[in-house]
Short mmCIF file of N, CA and C in Angstrom, two decimals:
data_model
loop_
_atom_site.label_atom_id
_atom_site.label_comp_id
_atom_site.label_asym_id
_atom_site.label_seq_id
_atom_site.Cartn_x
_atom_site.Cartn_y
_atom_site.Cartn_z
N UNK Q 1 24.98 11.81 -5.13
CA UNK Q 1 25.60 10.51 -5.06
C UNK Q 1 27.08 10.67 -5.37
N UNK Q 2 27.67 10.00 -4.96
CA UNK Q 2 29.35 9.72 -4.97
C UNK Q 2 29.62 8.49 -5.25
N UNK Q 3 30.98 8.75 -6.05
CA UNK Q 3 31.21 7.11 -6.83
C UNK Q 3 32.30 7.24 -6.98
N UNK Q 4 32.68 5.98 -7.36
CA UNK Q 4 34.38 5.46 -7.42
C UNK Q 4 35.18 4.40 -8.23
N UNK Q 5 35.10 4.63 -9.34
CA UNK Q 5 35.60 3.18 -10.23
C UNK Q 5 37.06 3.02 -10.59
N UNK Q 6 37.40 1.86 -10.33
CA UNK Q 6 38.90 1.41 -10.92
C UNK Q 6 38.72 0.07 -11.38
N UNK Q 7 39.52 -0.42 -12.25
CA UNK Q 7 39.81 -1.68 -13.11
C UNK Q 7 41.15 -2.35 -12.96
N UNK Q 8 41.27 -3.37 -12.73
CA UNK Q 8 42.49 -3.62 -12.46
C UNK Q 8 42.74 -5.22 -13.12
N UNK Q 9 44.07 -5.28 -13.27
CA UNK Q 9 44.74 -6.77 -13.82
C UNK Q 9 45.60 -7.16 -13.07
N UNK Q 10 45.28 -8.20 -12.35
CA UNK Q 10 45.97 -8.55 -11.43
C UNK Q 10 47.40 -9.35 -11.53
N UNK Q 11 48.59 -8.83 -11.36
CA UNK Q 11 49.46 -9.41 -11.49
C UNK Q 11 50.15 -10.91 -10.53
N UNK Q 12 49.61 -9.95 -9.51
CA UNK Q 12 50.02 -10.08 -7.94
C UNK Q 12 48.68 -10.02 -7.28
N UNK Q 13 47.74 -11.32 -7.22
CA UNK Q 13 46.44 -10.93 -6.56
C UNK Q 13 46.53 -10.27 -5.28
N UNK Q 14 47.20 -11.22 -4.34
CA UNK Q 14 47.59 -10.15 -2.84
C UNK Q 14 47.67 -8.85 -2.93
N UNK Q 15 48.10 -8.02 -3.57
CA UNK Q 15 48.32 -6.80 -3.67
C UNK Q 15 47.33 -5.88 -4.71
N UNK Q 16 46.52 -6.59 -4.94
CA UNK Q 16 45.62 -6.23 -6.25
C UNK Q 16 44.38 -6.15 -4.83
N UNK Q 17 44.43 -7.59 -4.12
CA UNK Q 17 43.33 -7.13 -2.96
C UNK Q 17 43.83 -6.19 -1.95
N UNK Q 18 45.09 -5.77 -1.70
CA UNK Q 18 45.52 -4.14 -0.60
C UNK Q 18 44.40 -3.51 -1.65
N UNK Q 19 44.88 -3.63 -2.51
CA UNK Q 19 44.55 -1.82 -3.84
C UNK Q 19 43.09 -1.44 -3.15
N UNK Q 20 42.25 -2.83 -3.69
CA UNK Q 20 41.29 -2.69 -3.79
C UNK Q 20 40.61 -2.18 -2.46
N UNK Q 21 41.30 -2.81 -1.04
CA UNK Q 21 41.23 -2.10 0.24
C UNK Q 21 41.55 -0.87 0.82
N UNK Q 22 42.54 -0.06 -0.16
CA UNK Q 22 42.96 1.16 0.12
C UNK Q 22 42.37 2.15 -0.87
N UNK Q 23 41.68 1.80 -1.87
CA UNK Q 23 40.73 2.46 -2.85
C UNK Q 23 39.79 2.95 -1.89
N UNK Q 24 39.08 1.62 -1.89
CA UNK Q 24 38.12 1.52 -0.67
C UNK Q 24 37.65 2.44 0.50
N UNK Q 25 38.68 2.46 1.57
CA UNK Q 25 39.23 3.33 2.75
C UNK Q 25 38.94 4.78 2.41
N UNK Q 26 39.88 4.75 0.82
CA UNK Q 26 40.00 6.92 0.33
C UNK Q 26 38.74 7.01 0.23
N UNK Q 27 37.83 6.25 -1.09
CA UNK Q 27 36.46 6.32 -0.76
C UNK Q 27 35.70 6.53 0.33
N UNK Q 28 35.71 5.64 1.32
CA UNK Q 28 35.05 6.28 2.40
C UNK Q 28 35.56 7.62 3.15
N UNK Q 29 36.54 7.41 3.35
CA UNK Q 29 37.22 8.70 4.08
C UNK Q 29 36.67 10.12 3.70
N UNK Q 30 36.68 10.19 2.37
CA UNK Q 30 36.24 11.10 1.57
C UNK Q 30 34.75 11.58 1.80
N UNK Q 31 34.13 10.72 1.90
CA UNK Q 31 32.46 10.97 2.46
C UNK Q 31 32.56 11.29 3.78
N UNK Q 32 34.00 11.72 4.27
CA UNK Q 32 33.75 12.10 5.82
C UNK Q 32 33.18 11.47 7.09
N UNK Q 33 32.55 12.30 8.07
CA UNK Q 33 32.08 11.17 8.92
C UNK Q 33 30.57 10.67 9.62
N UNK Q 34 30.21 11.25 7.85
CA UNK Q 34 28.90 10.14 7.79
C UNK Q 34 28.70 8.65 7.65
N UNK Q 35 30.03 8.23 7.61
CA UNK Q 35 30.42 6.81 7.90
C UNK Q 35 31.47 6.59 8.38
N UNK Q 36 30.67 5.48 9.76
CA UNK Q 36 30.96 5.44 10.91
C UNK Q 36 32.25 4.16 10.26
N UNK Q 37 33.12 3.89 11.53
CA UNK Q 37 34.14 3.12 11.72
C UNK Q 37 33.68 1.72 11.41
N UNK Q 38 32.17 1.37 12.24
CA UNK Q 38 32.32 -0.45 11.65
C UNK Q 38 31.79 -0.67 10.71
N UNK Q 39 30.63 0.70 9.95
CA UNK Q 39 30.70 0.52 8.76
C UNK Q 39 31.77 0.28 7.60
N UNK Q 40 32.63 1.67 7.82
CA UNK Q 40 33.84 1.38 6.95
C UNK Q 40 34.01 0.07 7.04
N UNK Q 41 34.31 -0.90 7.93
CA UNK Q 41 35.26 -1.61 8.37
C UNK Q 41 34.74 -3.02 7.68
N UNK Q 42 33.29 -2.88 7.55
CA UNK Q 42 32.17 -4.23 7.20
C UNK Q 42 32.38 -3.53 5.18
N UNK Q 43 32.50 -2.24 4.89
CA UNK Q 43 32.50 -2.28 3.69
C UNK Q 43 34.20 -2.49 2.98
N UNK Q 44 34.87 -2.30 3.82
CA UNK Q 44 36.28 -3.08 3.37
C UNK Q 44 35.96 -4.56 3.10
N UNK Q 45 36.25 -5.38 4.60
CA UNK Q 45 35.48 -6.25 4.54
C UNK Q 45 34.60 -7.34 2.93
N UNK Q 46 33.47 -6.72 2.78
CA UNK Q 46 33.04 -7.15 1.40
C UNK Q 46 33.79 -7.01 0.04
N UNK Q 47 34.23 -6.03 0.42
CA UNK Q 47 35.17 -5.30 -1.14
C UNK Q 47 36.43 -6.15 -1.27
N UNK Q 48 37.17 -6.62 -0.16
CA UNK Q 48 38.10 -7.72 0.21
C UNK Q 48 37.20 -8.95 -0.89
N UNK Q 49 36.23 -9.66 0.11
CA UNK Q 49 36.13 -11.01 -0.51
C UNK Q 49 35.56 -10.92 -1.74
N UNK Q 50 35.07 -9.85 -1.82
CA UNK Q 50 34.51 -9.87 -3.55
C UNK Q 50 35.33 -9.82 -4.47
N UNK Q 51 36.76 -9.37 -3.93
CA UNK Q 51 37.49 -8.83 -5.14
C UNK Q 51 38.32 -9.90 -5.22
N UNK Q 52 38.77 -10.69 -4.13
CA UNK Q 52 39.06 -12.35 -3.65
C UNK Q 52 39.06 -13.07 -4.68
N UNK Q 53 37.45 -12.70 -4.82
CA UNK Q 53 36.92 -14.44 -5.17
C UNK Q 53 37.02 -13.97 -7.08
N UNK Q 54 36.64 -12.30 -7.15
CA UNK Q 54 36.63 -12.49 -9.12
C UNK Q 54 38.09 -12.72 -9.55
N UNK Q 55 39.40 -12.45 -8.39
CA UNK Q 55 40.65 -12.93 -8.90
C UNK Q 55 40.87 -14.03 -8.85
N UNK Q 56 40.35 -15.11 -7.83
CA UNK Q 56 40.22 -16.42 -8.05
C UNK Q 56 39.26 -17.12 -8.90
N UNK Q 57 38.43 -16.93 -9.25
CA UNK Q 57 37.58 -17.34 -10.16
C UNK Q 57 37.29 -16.50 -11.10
N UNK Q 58 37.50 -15.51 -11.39
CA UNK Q 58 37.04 -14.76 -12.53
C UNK Q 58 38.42 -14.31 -13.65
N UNK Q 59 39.36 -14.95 -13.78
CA UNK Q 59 40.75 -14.92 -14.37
C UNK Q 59 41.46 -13.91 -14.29
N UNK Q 60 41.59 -13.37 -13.44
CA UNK Q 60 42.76 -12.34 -12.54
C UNK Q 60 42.33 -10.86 -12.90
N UNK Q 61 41.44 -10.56 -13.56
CA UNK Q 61 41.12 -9.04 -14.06
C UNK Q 61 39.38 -8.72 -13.38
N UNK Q 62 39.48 -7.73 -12.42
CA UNK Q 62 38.08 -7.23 -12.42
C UNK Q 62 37.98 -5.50 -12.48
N UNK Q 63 36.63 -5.48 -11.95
CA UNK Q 63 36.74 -3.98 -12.09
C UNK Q 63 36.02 -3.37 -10.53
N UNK Q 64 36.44 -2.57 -10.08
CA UNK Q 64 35.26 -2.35 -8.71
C UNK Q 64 34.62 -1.07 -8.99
N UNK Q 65 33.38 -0.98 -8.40
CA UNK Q 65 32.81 0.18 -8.27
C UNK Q 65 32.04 0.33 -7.11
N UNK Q 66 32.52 1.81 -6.30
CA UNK Q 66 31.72 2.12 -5.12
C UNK Q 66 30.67 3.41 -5.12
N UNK Q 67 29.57 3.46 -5.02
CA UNK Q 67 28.55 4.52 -4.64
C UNK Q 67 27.92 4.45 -3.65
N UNK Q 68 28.53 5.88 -3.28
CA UNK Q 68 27.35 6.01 -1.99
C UNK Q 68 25.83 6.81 -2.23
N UNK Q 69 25.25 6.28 -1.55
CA UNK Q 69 23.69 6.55 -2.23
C UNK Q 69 23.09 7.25 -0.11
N UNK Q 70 22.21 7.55 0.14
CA UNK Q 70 21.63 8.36 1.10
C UNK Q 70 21.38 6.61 1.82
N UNK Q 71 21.98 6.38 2.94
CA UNK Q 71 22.08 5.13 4.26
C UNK Q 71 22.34 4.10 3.33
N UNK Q 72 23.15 4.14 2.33
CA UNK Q 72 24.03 3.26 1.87
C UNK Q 72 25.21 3.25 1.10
N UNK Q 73 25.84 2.53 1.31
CA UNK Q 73 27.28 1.96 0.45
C UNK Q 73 27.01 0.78 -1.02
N UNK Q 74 26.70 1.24 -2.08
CA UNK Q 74 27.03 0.01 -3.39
C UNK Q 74 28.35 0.01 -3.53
N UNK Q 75 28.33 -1.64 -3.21
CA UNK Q 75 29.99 -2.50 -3.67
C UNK Q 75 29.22 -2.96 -5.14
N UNK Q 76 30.19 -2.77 -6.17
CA UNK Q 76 30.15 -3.72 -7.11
C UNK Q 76 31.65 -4.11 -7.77
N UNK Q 77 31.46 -5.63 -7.78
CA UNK Q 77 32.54 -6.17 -8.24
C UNK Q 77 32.21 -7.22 -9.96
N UNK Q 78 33.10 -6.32 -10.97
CA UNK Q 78 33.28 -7.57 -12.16
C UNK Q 78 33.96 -8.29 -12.45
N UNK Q 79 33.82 -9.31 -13.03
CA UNK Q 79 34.85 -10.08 -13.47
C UNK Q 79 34.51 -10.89 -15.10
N UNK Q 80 35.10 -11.56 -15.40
CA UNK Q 80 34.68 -12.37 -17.17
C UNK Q 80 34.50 -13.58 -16.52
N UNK Q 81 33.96 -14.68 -15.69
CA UNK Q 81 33.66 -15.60 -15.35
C UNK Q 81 32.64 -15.69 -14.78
N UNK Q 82 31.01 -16.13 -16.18
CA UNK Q 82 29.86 -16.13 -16.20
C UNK Q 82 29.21 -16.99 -15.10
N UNK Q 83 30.23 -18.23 -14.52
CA UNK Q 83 29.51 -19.12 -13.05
C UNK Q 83 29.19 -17.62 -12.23
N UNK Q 84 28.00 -18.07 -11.59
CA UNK Q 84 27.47 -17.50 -10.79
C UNK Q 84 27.94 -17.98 -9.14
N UNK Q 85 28.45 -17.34 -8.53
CA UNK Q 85 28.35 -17.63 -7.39
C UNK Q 85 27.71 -18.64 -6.51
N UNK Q 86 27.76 -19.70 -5.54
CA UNK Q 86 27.07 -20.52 -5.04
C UNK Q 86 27.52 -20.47 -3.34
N UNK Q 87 26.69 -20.69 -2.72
CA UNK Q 87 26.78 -21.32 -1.40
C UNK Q 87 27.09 -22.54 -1.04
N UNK Q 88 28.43 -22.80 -0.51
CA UNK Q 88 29.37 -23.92 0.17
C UNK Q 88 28.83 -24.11 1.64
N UNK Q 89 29.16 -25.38 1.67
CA UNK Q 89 29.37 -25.76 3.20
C UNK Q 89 31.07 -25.39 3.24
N UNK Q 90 31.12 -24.54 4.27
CA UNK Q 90 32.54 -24.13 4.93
C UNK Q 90 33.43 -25.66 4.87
N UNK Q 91 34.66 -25.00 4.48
CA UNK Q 91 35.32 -26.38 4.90
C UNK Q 91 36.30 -26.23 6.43
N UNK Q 92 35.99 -26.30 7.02
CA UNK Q 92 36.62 -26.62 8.69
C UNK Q 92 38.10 -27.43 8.37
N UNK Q 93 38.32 -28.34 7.76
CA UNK Q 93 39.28 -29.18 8.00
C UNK Q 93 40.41 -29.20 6.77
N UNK Q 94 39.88 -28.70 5.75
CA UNK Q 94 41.64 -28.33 4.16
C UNK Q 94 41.70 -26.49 4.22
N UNK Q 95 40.66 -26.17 5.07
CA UNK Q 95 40.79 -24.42 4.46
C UNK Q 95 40.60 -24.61 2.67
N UNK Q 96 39.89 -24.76 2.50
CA UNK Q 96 39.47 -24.40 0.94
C UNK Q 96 38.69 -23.66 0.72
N UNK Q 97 37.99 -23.30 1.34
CA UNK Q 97 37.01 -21.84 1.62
C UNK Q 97 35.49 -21.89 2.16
N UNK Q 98 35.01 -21.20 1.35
CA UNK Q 98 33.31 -21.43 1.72
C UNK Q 98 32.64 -20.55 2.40
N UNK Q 99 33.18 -19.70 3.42
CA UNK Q 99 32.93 -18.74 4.04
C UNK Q 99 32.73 -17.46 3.62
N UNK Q 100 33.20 -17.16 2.30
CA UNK Q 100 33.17 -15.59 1.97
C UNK Q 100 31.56 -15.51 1.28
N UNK Q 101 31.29 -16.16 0.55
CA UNK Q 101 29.92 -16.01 0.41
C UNK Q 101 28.69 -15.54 1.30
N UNK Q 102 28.80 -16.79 1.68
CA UNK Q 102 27.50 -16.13 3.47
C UNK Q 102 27.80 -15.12 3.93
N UNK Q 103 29.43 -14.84 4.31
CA UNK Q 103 29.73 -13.71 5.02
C UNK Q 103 29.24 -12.71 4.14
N UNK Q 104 29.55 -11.96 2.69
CA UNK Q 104 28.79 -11.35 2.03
C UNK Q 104 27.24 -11.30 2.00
N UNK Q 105 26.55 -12.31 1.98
CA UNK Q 105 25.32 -11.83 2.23
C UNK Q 105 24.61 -11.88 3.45
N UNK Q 106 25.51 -11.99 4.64
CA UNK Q 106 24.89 -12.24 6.19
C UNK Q 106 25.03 -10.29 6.11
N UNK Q 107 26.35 -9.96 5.77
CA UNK Q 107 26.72 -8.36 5.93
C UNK Q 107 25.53 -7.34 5.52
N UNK Q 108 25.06 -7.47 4.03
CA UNK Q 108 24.47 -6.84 3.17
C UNK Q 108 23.42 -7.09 3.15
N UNK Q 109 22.46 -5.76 3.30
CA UNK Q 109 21.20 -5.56 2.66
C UNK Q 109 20.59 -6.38 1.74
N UNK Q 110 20.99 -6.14 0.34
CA UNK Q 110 20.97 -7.01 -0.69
C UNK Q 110 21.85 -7.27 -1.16
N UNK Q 111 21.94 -8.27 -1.91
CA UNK Q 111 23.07 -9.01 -2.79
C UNK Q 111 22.37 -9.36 -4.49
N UNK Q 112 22.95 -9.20 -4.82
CA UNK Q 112 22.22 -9.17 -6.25
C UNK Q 112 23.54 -9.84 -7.58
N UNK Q 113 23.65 -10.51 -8.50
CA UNK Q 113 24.53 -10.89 -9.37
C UNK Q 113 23.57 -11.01 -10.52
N UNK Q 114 24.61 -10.09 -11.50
CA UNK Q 114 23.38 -9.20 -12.72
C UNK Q 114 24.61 -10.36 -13.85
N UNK Q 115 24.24 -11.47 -14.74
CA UNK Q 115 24.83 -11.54 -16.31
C UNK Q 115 25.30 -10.67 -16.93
N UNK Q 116 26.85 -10.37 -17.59
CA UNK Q 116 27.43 -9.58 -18.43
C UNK Q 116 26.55 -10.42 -19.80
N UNK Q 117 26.11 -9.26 -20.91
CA UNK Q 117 26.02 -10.11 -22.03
C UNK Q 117 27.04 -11.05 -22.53
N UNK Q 118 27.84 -10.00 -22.62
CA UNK Q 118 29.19 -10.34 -23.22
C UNK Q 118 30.05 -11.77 -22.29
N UNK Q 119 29.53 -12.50 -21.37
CA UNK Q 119 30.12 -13.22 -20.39
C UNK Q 119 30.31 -12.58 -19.18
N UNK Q 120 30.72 -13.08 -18.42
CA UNK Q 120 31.37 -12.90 -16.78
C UNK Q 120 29.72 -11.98 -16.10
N UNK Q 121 30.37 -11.46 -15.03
CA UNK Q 121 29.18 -10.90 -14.70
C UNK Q 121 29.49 -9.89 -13.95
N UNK Q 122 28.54 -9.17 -12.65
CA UNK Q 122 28.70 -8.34 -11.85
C UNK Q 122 28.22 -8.42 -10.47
N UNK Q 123 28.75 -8.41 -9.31
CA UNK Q 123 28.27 -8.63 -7.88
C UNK Q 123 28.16 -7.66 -6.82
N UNK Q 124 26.93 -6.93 -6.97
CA UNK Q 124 26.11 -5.83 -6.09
C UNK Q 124 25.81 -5.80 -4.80
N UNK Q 125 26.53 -5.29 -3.90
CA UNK Q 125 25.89 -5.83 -2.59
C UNK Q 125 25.65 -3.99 -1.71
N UNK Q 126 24.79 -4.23 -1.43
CA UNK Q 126 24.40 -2.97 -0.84
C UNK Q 126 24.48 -2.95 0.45
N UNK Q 127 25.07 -1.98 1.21
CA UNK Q 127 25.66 -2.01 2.34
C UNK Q 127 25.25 -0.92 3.57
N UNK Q 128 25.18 -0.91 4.26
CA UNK Q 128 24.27 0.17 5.15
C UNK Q 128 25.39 1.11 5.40
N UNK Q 129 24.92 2.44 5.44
CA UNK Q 129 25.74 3.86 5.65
C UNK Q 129 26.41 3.77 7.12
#
């Protein structure tokens, strides 16, 4: 197995989500080319809105972690903001969001969100090789 952790405080969320996309990328790259292009491209992709949403809702600090496991990719994303995730109706007409959710679990295998004791939590989504 192969893995990949960084932590970050977001100063500048925009650029806290590149990081987290170019972390991402070396990670895969690195596993060579047992993963294919739209994989990469669907596990950017998740690692994007996951890392999105714990800088928007989870108070600007998370942590990511990637493993690759034998025909899969684990995304995990933390953050200190114990709400759990929910499913929106998209908003079509202010752009206020709603979409990154489904899109995360339409992508992924499983999706899983584990309670930090300590608060906030963690968001697992397992991703095909």
């Amino acid at each position: 197995m192969t893995t990949m952790s960084t932590e970050r405080t977001a100063l500048r969320p925009l650029s806290a989500v590149a990081e987290a996309r170019q972390a991402t990328r070396a990670f895969l790259e690195a596993l060579g080319p047992a993963v294919g292009r739209e994989q990469a491209d669907t596990v950017v992709l998740v690692v994007s809105e996951l890392v999105t949403n714990a800088l928007r809702h989870g108070g600007g600090t998370y942590s990511l972690h990637l493993a690759a496991h034998p025909g899969a990719i684990e995304v995990a994303v933390q953050d200190s903001n114990p709400q759990m995730p929910r499913m929106r109706t998209p908003d079509l007409v202010d752009g206020t969001g709603g979409f990154g959710w489904h899109m995360v679990n339409d992508l992924a295998h499983q999706v899983v969100v584990i309670p930090d004791p300590e608060g906030g939590k963690t968001v697992r989504a397992l991703l095909p090789r």
